[in-house]
Amino acid sequence: MKICVCVKRVPATTTRVVIGADKQLDPAGVEFELNPYDEFAVEQALQVKESGGEGSVTAISFGLADAKKELQKVLAMGADNAVLLTHNSAPHADGATTAKMLAEELRNTEAQLIFFGKQAVDRDQHGVGPAVATRLGIPCITEVVKFELQGNQVICEREIEGGRETVTAPLPCAITCQKGLNEPRFASLKGIMAAKKKPLEIKEVDLESAAVEVIDMSLPPERPAGRIIGEGPDAVPELIEALRNEAKVL
Amino acid sequence: MATASASVLPLKELDFYQVDDLLDPEERMVRDSVRSFIEERVMPVVPHHWEAGTFPSELIPEFGELGLLGPAVSEEYGGSGLNSVAYGLICQEIERADSGVRSFASVQGSLVMYPIEAFGSEEQKRYWLPKLATGEAVGCFGLTEPDFGSNPGGMRTRARRDGDDWILHGQKMWITNGTVADVSIVWARDENGKIQGFLVENDREGFSAPEQKHKWSLRCSVTSELVMDEVRVPESNRLPKVQGLKSALSCLTSARYGIAWGAVGAAQACFDEVIRYCSDRQIYDKPLGSFQITQTKLANMGTEITKGQLLVWRLGRMKDQGIMRPQHVSMAKRNNVRMALDVARECRTLLGANGITLEYQAGRHACNLETVLTYEGTEEIHGLILGHEFTGYAAYGA
């Protein structure tokens, strides 16, 4: 079975965000990594391939040329080949543009399963997976925490408010992966050595200007310092008053 | 039970001279993958095992799966065929967690798999190396004896021929992994006075490996005696390409190389922890890090760690170019282990009383590094090796 997994290079979740003059994240000194939710997608793609005993996993990313590093990690985890769609303005692309780029590449792959992380942790838009599926005219199941392939259909559990629902869809389909779906493997040393010999194709793409433009970016306000109301039982009434009327948690 | 709350935060590695830029992409990927594994799987369990005095044997299969056992062994025999810098980075990342855990991996790779690959028969290589690479089998290296540490040439363990077999008799001491090993590389003097290496399966009659208890250092690592009472092994268990003591010592050069890298990891772990502490800990209503004494302590430590990083990076490149000599390794092992021990102790002072608990790493690393300073060539012996190198006079004997 042909399986594709779409991944993104994002700033590490431990990054201390500094906003640059162009109202974008200042990349100086920032560590980049594979989007953590995409690791669940890669793991699931590899598990499907391994349980079937045949097929291939192609990793696809749209981004700057630097994203080669993240694709190499996916190859080291076990993907068979990778495609990097690159453009200098990729960081300014909106979700719809990204989805268009990916869909155009995926259209020719005949992939039966396309895995995504449920969101990229940089912009948190949750949109690319469903948008790609819409462009390809295939079903999409989002926020999947349990995945099963039965013949020509998938049966998935997905998180919904206050619970889970079980859904099914025929192949081909797109899946966006949530934490808890699986435990992503580490890239083994053999895998890292093998990745050097796997195909990684870099394609320059034409980019339309994004429909959605970021016009400002700001950091959250500083948290106010804590306040000691008092000590002992005498302070309890005032504490309850503060919790009720200031914090509004009671 | 102690927790690792202070130690499981992602590392903000000191890399003041951008040594990262000197690594190639695969080396960085190896380092990052091992670092993730160590942070997620090893660091959380190390304080408990250290306190209990137990080796985290449940991690052995994962070490094997990731490729941490004998990574420099060729792919044909189950290794990953990594270069020396990548191997060093692996040691650095493992020792960031604990010197005892790194010792386990060093022994398996450098002291067991390396000599089998370098001095073993094809049959020995095909039988043992894949098992050792996955962790299905554990190995140990028996050279040191109760009365012969820095002078292994005086060993009393004997090997005598008996028909097609050899009979081994003697005792080894301070052997990492001994009690948990499936196979020991035992060095013994034959009837012609030549030192030979043997593969001894630990279930052979007359062989026992009692654990040496009551250590306050390397408590996550098993240390054992090896007792051989007329142990019979076939000629096919002898390492055929061994050429006397120098073969045994070449294994130590490989292990010491990894130790020089590992020490950088231990020092970085302590430094990273103390930098956070200096920011959070308030004294006289000011952060600990804002005091002059703290700052000069941190300046000294940061400088020494940076020098140590550059030393091993250059050593690794020399090893891969084939121009590294044992004397080069002596300098790096001696310098970096002393550096790491000093850093761990200094960090402990900044942590104050907290520093003596297992909730913080510095005290544990300091205790461990006392062993690392002594094993694999003491600080003093490596000083004599360098003295010999620079003056031409050998000063090892009486």
XYZ file of C-alpha atoms in Angstrom:
648
model
C 0.000 0.000 0.000
C 1.176 3.468 -0.841
C 1.174 5.655 2.273
C 2.107 9.332 2.536
C 2.806 11.381 5.607
C 2.903 15.189 5.569
C 5.267 16.827 8.019
C 6.409 20.304 8.994
C 9.533 21.848 10.450
C 8.524 23.988 13.446
C 10.326 25.907 16.213
C 11.046 23.616 19.174
C 8.314 23.770 21.788
C 10.892 25.002 24.303
C 11.656 28.097 22.191
C 11.624 31.431 23.950
C 9.745 33.397 21.303
C 11.219 36.692 20.129
C 9.208 38.692 17.571
C 11.321 40.127 14.782
C 10.991 43.429 12.927
C 8.857 41.742 10.232
C 6.276 40.755 12.873
C 7.280 37.138 12.513
C 9.157 34.826 14.848
C 12.803 35.916 14.912
C 14.572 32.672 13.930
C 17.938 33.715 15.429
C 19.013 31.152 17.978
C 15.815 29.123 17.550
C 16.061 25.336 17.445
C 13.769 23.774 14.864
C 12.364 20.268 15.016
C 9.830 17.926 13.483
C 6.331 19.023 14.525
C 5.582 16.768 17.542
C 2.111 15.770 16.263
C 3.703 14.756 12.954
C 5.747 12.174 14.862
C 2.497 10.347 15.671
C 1.614 10.515 11.964
C 4.990 9.092 10.917
C 4.788 6.312 13.493
C 1.287 5.334 12.359
C 2.306 5.316 8.716
C 5.272 3.066 9.522
C 3.123 0.734 11.627
C 0.586 0.341 8.807
C 3.360 -0.470 6.358
C 5.048 -2.909 8.744
C 1.820 -4.717 9.658
C 0.957 -5.116 5.982
C 4.431 -6.359 5.230
C 4.611 -4.380 1.999
C 4.124 -0.934 0.555
C 5.966 2.289 1.019
C 5.908 5.432 3.105
C 6.643 8.774 1.458
C 7.213 11.841 3.604
C 6.262 15.217 2.107
C 6.962 18.649 3.494
C 6.384 22.188 2.291
C 8.840 24.690 3.702
C 12.256 26.272 3.473
C 15.200 24.231 2.219
C 16.230 23.795 5.877
C 13.320 21.386 6.331
C 15.569 18.767 4.731
C 16.819 18.024 8.253
C 13.337 17.103 9.477
C 12.697 14.948 6.406
C 15.972 13.161 7.040
C 14.761 12.394 10.542
C 11.572 10.886 9.085
C 13.694 8.803 6.698
C 15.827 7.721 9.680
C 12.667 6.654 11.518
C 11.903 4.389 8.564
C 10.136 6.226 5.709
C 11.235 5.060 2.262
C 11.592 8.369 0.456
C 10.872 12.042 0.925
C 9.846 15.062 -1.114
C 10.532 18.634 -0.049
C 8.423 21.294 -1.754
C 10.317 24.465 -1.191
C 9.923 28.196 -1.677
C 11.662 31.119 0.022
C 8.310 32.552 1.115
C 7.048 29.271 2.573
C 7.004 30.596 6.187
C 4.531 33.275 5.088
C 2.155 30.830 3.400
C -1.239 30.305 4.998
C -2.827 26.930 5.623
C -4.838 27.022 2.416
C -1.739 27.652 0.319
C 0.166 24.889 2.109
C -2.731 22.499 1.507
C -2.784 23.390 -2.190
C 0.941 22.691 -2.544
C 0.676 19.363 -0.740
C -2.480 18.300 -2.589
C -0.872 18.936 -5.976
C 2.027 16.692 -5.007
C -0.203 14.034 -3.433
C -2.567 13.902 -6.416
C -0.034 11.934 -8.436
C 1.052 9.519 -5.707
C -2.019 7.274 -5.632
C -1.659 7.162 -1.870
C -4.336 5.147 -0.100
C -3.598 6.679 3.275
C -2.332 10.172 4.025
C -1.329 10.924 7.592
C -0.927 14.383 9.133
C -0.287 15.695 12.628
C -3.556 17.158 13.909
C -1.936 20.590 13.967
C 1.468 22.232 13.614
C 2.570 23.665 16.947
C 3.812 26.919 15.385
C 0.545 28.351 13.991
C -1.899 25.927 15.634
C -4.379 26.159 12.749
C -5.493 22.500 12.543
C -6.426 23.136 8.935
C -4.000 21.572 6.499
C -5.112 17.928 6.790
C -8.823 18.580 6.160
C -8.009 21.138 3.450
C -5.816 18.656 1.563
C -8.527 15.995 1.825
C -11.102 18.460 0.478
C -8.898 19.296 -2.491
C -8.366 15.596 -3.218
C -12.036 14.763 -2.693
C -11.339 12.095 -0.090
C -12.670 11.657 3.463
C -10.716 13.016 6.408
C -10.824 11.830 10.008
C -9.316 14.316 12.470
C -7.787 14.078 15.963
C -7.438 10.295 15.758
C -6.343 8.471 18.927
C -6.923 4.919 17.733
C -6.434 3.611 14.206
C -7.298 0.314 12.616
C -7.185 -0.766 8.995
C -9.730 -3.420 7.986
C -9.581 -4.351 4.333
C -10.437 -1.256 2.345
C -11.701 0.830 5.223
C -10.313 2.445 8.335
C -11.950 2.418 11.743
C -10.790 5.231 13.991
C -11.501 6.597 17.410
C -11.314 10.357 17.644
C -11.448 12.754 20.529
C -14.554 14.878 20.894
C -15.631 17.152 23.703
C -16.068 14.985 26.800
C -15.544 11.658 25.097
C -14.624 9.666 22.002
C -16.463 8.662 18.888
C -15.732 5.764 16.594
C -15.925 6.477 12.883
C -15.171 4.647 9.690
C -14.217 5.716 6.182
C -13.232 3.965 2.954
C -9.786 4.206 1.415
C -8.302 6.433 0.209
C -8.575 8.773 3.158
C -6.695 11.322 5.238
C -6.039 10.983 8.959
C -4.868 13.703 11.364
C -3.132 12.273 14.403
C -3.568 13.232 18.054
C -1.307 12.513 21.011
C -2.058 9.097 22.478
C -2.411 7.382 19.097
C 0.930 5.648 19.482
C 4.407 6.076 20.916
C 6.700 7.413 18.188
C 9.930 5.482 17.788
C 13.358 7.056 18.139
C 15.444 7.234 14.997
C 17.853 4.318 15.458
C 21.523 4.702 14.610
C 21.152 2.150 11.812
C 18.160 4.124 10.559
C 20.194 7.333 10.543
C 22.944 5.673 8.529
C 20.418 4.121 6.131
C 18.625 7.466 5.648
C 21.686 8.866 3.903
C 21.052 6.489 1.014
C 17.288 7.057 0.709
C 15.889 9.382 -1.983
C 15.069 12.916 -0.875
C 13.749 14.966 -3.766
C 13.742 18.745 -3.527
C 11.234 20.555 -5.768
C 11.061 24.324 -6.151
C 7.391 25.300 -6.302
C 5.580 28.414 -7.473
C 3.708 30.136 -4.736
C 0.622 32.332 -4.936
C 0.424 35.078 -2.356
C -1.356 33.968 0.786
C -5.003 34.901 1.219
C -4.480 35.249 4.941
C -1.743 37.638 5.968
C -0.230 38.002 9.408
C -0.330 41.714 10.251
C 0.809 41.584 13.836
C 2.211 39.185 16.398
C 2.494 39.864 20.100
C 3.542 38.029 23.191
C 0.994 37.283 25.916
C 0.911 39.888 28.691
C 3.250 39.277 31.615
C 1.561 37.338 34.339
C 0.929 39.555 37.396
C 2.926 38.643 40.477
C 1.258 36.440 43.090
C -0.346 38.077 46.110
C -0.227 36.787 49.669
C -3.590 37.488 51.219
C -2.675 36.539 54.766
C -1.911 33.544 56.924
C -3.947 31.020 58.862
C -7.720 30.639 59.241
C -8.264 34.411 59.487
C -7.253 34.823 55.837
C -9.765 32.267 54.528
C -12.767 34.615 54.083
C -10.700 37.058 52.055
C -9.235 34.197 49.997
C -12.730 32.908 49.172
C -13.786 36.430 48.274
C -10.791 36.755 45.909
C -11.353 33.361 44.320
C -15.013 34.209 43.759
C -14.792 37.804 42.555
C -11.279 38.290 41.169
C -10.253 34.887 39.829
C -13.877 33.874 39.274
C -13.083 30.191 39.778
C -15.763 29.555 42.444
C 11.621 7.346 46.376
C 13.692 10.094 44.850
C 12.308 11.712 41.760
C 14.105 13.167 38.794
C 11.984 16.294 38.708
C 14.975 18.542 38.329
C 16.650 16.407 35.701
C 13.988 15.654 33.112
C 13.743 19.167 31.720
C 15.053 19.384 28.152
C 18.721 20.215 28.070
C 19.826 23.706 27.137
C 23.257 22.615 26.150
C 26.225 24.845 26.738
C 27.798 25.307 23.302
C 29.563 28.613 23.683
C 32.056 28.024 20.859
C 29.433 26.571 18.489
C 30.975 23.116 18.396
C 27.628 22.062 16.922
C 28.689 23.745 13.674
C 31.703 21.421 13.513
C 29.498 18.316 13.386
C 28.074 16.914 10.189
C 24.283 16.460 9.834
C 24.352 12.723 10.584
C 26.444 13.276 13.704
C 23.948 15.867 14.923
C 21.050 13.546 14.159
C 22.709 10.724 16.113
C 23.314 13.076 19.035
C 19.728 14.390 18.989
C 18.133 10.965 18.731
C 20.214 9.564 21.592
C 19.540 12.698 23.627
C 15.760 12.310 23.205
C 15.962 8.661 24.202
C 18.086 9.423 27.251
C 15.826 12.271 28.375
C 12.612 10.325 27.916
C 13.594 6.818 28.938
C 16.761 6.854 31.032
C 16.905 10.049 33.072
C 13.552 9.496 34.789
C 14.634 6.116 36.211
C 18.282 6.799 37.032
C 17.899 8.379 40.509
C 15.788 5.457 41.715
C 18.240 2.864 40.403
C 21.186 4.783 41.827
C 19.548 4.874 45.248
C 18.624 1.191 45.086
C 22.051 0.225 43.749
C 20.591 -1.545 40.725
C 21.324 -1.471 37.011
C 18.340 -0.504 34.800
C 18.449 -3.827 32.954
C 14.918 -3.253 31.653
C 16.486 -0.722 29.262
C 18.965 -3.155 27.653
C 16.641 -4.164 24.759
C 15.927 -0.496 24.044
C 19.647 0.262 24.033
C 20.025 -2.537 21.501
C 17.109 -1.438 19.352
C 18.393 2.108 19.143
C 21.881 0.841 18.269
C 23.759 2.059 21.350
C 25.593 -1.230 21.880
C 28.700 -1.387 19.719
C 27.664 1.419 17.364
C 31.125 1.542 15.798
C 31.098 -2.185 14.970
C 30.552 -2.794 11.281
C 27.010 -3.297 9.981
C 27.927 -6.797 8.794
C 28.068 -7.924 12.439
C 25.081 -5.989 13.763
C 26.670 -2.604 14.503
C 25.883 0.679 12.814
C 29.333 1.444 11.410
C 29.317 4.947 12.882
C 32.346 7.204 12.817
C 34.293 8.049 15.959
C 32.730 11.459 16.542
C 29.236 9.964 16.442
C 30.364 7.240 18.860
C 31.768 9.909 21.155
C 28.530 11.887 21.030
C 26.630 8.756 22.044
C 28.888 8.353 25.093
C 28.404 12.049 25.902
C 24.631 11.761 25.805
C 24.476 8.553 27.848
C 26.787 9.954 30.516
C 24.627 13.057 30.754
C 22.266 10.637 32.482
C 24.784 8.659 34.499
C 28.400 7.472 34.330
C 27.351 3.980 35.424
C 24.888 3.599 32.556
C 27.545 4.860 30.150
C 29.989 2.350 31.658
C 27.603 -0.464 30.750
C 27.482 0.696 27.136
C 31.240 1.385 26.973
C 32.106 -2.077 28.236
C 29.710 -3.777 25.851
C 30.938 -1.771 22.857
C 34.588 -0.970 23.430
C 35.741 -3.759 25.737
C 33.706 -6.712 24.474
C 32.475 -6.125 20.917
C 35.597 -4.252 19.807
C 38.062 -7.040 20.799
C 35.818 -9.720 19.303
C 35.715 -7.780 16.035
C 39.444 -6.926 16.122
C 40.932 -10.167 17.465
C 38.201 -12.791 17.082
C 37.716 -15.561 14.532
C 34.999 -15.237 11.906
C 32.967 -17.813 13.819
C 33.309 -15.879 17.074
C 32.279 -12.650 15.369
C 29.230 -14.185 13.696
C 28.077 -15.883 16.886
C 28.596 -13.142 19.469
C 28.475 -9.716 17.816
C 24.828 -9.714 16.660
C 23.680 -10.969 20.075
C 25.742 -8.335 21.871
C 24.491 -5.582 19.517
C 20.832 -6.280 20.330
C 21.491 -6.751 24.043
C 20.367 -10.375 23.874
C 23.793 -11.105 25.362
C 25.790 -8.955 27.793
C 29.553 -9.027 27.993
C 32.288 -8.033 30.417
C 36.059 -7.543 30.246
C 38.336 -9.205 32.777
C 41.794 -7.655 32.905
C 42.195 -5.996 36.339
C 43.073 -8.239 39.270
C 42.959 -7.640 43.034
C 46.674 -6.783 43.110
C 47.162 -5.574 39.549
C 45.352 -2.449 38.364
C 47.713 0.071 36.830
C 50.211 -2.709 36.085
C 48.108 -5.377 34.362
C 51.238 -7.037 32.972
C 51.765 -8.558 36.430
C 48.503 -10.530 36.219
C 48.374 -13.883 37.995
C 45.502 -15.478 36.050
C 46.919 -18.428 34.143
C 45.918 -20.369 31.025
C 47.392 -23.799 30.447
C 46.862 -26.178 27.552
C 45.100 -29.472 28.189
C 44.691 -31.391 24.956
C 42.520 -29.266 22.649
C 41.302 -27.150 25.561
C 42.598 -24.469 27.851
C 42.278 -24.420 31.640
C 41.857 -20.962 33.159
C 42.629 -20.281 36.782
C 42.651 -16.967 38.639
C 40.661 -14.007 39.835
C 39.604 -10.677 38.351
C 38.292 -7.649 40.239
C 36.289 -4.453 39.574
C 34.704 -5.941 36.482
C 31.771 -3.899 35.134
C 28.764 -6.058 34.100
C 30.451 -9.234 35.492
C 27.477 -10.678 37.380
C 24.957 -9.969 34.606
C 27.222 -11.002 31.729
C 26.684 -13.987 29.452
C 30.265 -13.913 28.238
C 33.519 -12.579 29.669
C 36.645 -11.599 27.798
C 39.294 -12.978 30.151
C 42.950 -12.102 29.818
C 45.388 -14.699 31.125
C 49.082 -15.566 30.858
C 49.872 -18.838 29.090
C 52.658 -21.267 29.899
C 55.026 -19.369 27.596
C 54.388 -16.115 29.422
C 52.298 -14.679 26.593
C 49.050 -12.891 27.412
C 46.042 -14.416 25.662
C 42.376 -13.401 25.466
C 39.547 -15.907 25.909
C 35.791 -15.821 25.503
C 34.392 -17.486 28.610
C 30.670 -18.217 28.801
C 29.653 -17.351 32.338
C 27.813 -20.643 32.909
C 30.976 -22.737 32.526
C 31.839 -25.002 35.424
C 34.216 -23.384 37.887
C 33.283 -19.849 36.840
C 31.502 -17.479 39.210
C 30.988 -13.709 39.254
C 29.901 -12.445 42.679
C 28.789 -8.816 42.736
C 30.873 -6.272 44.641
C 28.401 -4.458 46.874
C 28.503 -1.399 49.152
C 29.739 1.081 46.525
C 28.933 4.764 46.873
C 29.853 5.360 43.240
C 28.547 3.984 39.927
C 25.592 2.575 41.816
C 23.623 2.117 38.549
C 26.333 -0.209 37.279
C 27.079 -3.803 38.289
C 30.662 -4.339 39.490
C 31.899 -7.859 40.083
C 34.689 -10.263 40.819
C 35.349 -13.001 38.308
C 36.500 -16.212 39.938
C 37.886 -18.924 37.674
C 38.591 -22.230 39.376
C 40.055 -24.530 36.734
C 37.584 -23.377 34.043
C 37.847 -25.433 30.874
C 37.321 -23.664 27.531
C 37.966 -25.020 24.019
C 40.682 -23.595 21.774
C 37.855 -22.138 19.646
C 37.149 -19.738 22.535
C 40.622 -18.183 22.348
C 40.815 -14.869 20.472
C 43.227 -15.959 17.719
C 44.532 -12.564 16.630
C 45.585 -11.326 20.080
C 49.211 -10.223 20.242
C 49.940 -10.045 23.945
C 49.112 -7.296 26.387
C 49.075 -4.603 23.708
C 45.872 -6.086 22.313
C 44.185 -5.789 25.706
C 45.451 -2.239 26.056
C 44.119 -1.288 22.622
C 40.628 -2.102 23.908
C 41.238 0.324 26.757
C 42.262 3.056 24.304
C 38.892 2.634 22.604
C 37.006 2.736 25.926
C 38.985 5.705 27.243
C 38.174 7.583 24.078
C 34.470 7.198 24.904
C 35.051 8.173 28.522
C 36.679 11.458 27.489
C 33.459 12.301 25.609
C 31.210 10.948 28.347
C 32.759 13.220 30.951
C 31.679 16.245 28.898
C 28.095 14.990 29.101
C 28.216 14.608 32.885
C 29.688 18.098 33.246
C 27.076 19.614 30.929
C 24.267 17.964 32.882
C 25.549 19.484 36.136
C 26.124 22.894 34.543
C 22.693 22.972 32.911
C 21.049 22.080 36.193
C 22.925 24.698 38.165
C 22.266 27.470 35.636
C 18.535 26.926 36.110
C 18.987 26.809 39.862
C 20.961 30.054 39.880
C 18.082 31.747 38.115
C 15.325 30.355 40.360
C 16.988 30.337 43.776
C 16.637 33.613 45.673
C 19.107 34.615 48.365
C 18.861 37.964 50.119
C 15.944 38.630 47.733
C 18.193 38.305 44.698
C 18.800 35.391 42.307
C 21.789 33.259 43.290
C 23.159 33.845 39.791
C 23.425 37.588 40.374
C 26.198 37.250 42.994
C 29.818 37.751 42.000
C 31.108 34.511 43.541
C 28.461 32.524 41.672
C 29.321 34.230 38.416
C 33.044 33.502 38.581
C 32.294 29.882 39.501
C 30.040 29.619 36.442
C 32.600 31.393 34.250
C 35.275 28.894 35.278
C 33.033 25.907 34.735
C 31.694 27.120 31.388
C 35.244 27.736 30.169
C 36.489 24.307 31.238
C 33.520 22.521 29.659
C 34.069 24.421 26.410
C 37.748 23.429 26.367
C 36.778 19.814 27.031
C 34.273 19.868 24.155
C 36.892 21.119 21.724
C 39.451 18.585 22.941
C 37.225 15.582 22.240
C 35.930 16.964 18.968
C 39.492 17.265 17.681
C 40.391 13.854 19.147
C 37.468 12.292 17.284
C 38.474 13.817 13.981
C 42.051 12.576 14.521
C 40.740 9.079 15.299
C 38.734 9.042 12.062
C 41.792 10.236 10.129
C 43.849 7.436 11.669
C 46.338 9.797 13.316
C 45.165 9.471 16.919
C 47.647 7.807 19.281
C 46.932 6.404 22.788
C 48.789 9.387 24.244
C 46.237 11.735 22.694
C 43.492 9.756 24.414
C 45.369 9.952 27.713
C 45.306 13.740 27.574
C 41.579 13.912 26.849
C 40.586 11.271 29.394
C 42.730 12.809 32.106
C 41.675 16.384 31.423
C 37.967 15.816 30.859
C 37.299 13.488 33.763
C 39.101 15.811 36.173
C 37.186 18.721 34.639
C 33.851 16.934 35.036
C 34.581 15.930 38.629
C 35.538 19.499 39.515
C 32.421 20.848 37.771
C 30.152 18.370 39.566
C 31.642 19.276 42.953
C 31.438 23.017 42.267
C 27.828 22.703 41.111
C 27.076 20.841 44.317
C 28.331 23.838 46.317
C 25.995 26.166 44.403
C 23.076 23.832 45.014
C 23.787 24.024 48.738
C 22.059 21.369 50.817
C 19.819 20.498 47.869
C 22.966 19.301 46.132
C 23.332 16.293 48.417
C 19.914 14.914 47.475
C 19.126 12.654 44.548
C 16.572 15.179 43.346
C 19.529 17.004 41.827
C 22.193 15.443 39.652
C 25.451 17.059 40.718
C 26.071 14.996 43.864
C 25.367 11.742 42.027
C 27.618 12.715 39.121
C 30.398 13.743 41.548
C 30.217 10.380 43.327
C 30.254 8.529 39.997
C 33.140 10.534 38.588
C 35.372 9.547 41.515
C 35.388 6.092 39.923
C 35.795 7.414 36.402
C 38.861 9.353 37.558
C 40.459 6.073 38.635
C 39.275 3.432 36.196
C 40.539 3.013 32.637
C 43.920 4.393 33.583
C 44.136 6.536 36.692
C 44.635 10.260 36.452
C 48.199 9.660 37.667
C 49.034 6.973 35.104
C 47.734 9.130 32.259
C 49.949 11.918 33.628
C 52.923 9.567 33.413
C 52.004 8.582 29.872
C 52.023 12.262 28.916
C 55.235 12.849 30.880
C 56.821 9.981 28.941
C 55.566 11.507 25.699
C 56.984 14.949 26.415
C 60.325 13.977 27.997
C 61.144 10.592 26.537
C 61.627 9.207 30.069
C 59.289 6.440 31.247
C 58.479 6.866 34.933
C 55.876 4.122 35.498
C 57.927 1.725 37.610
C 59.441 2.005 41.057
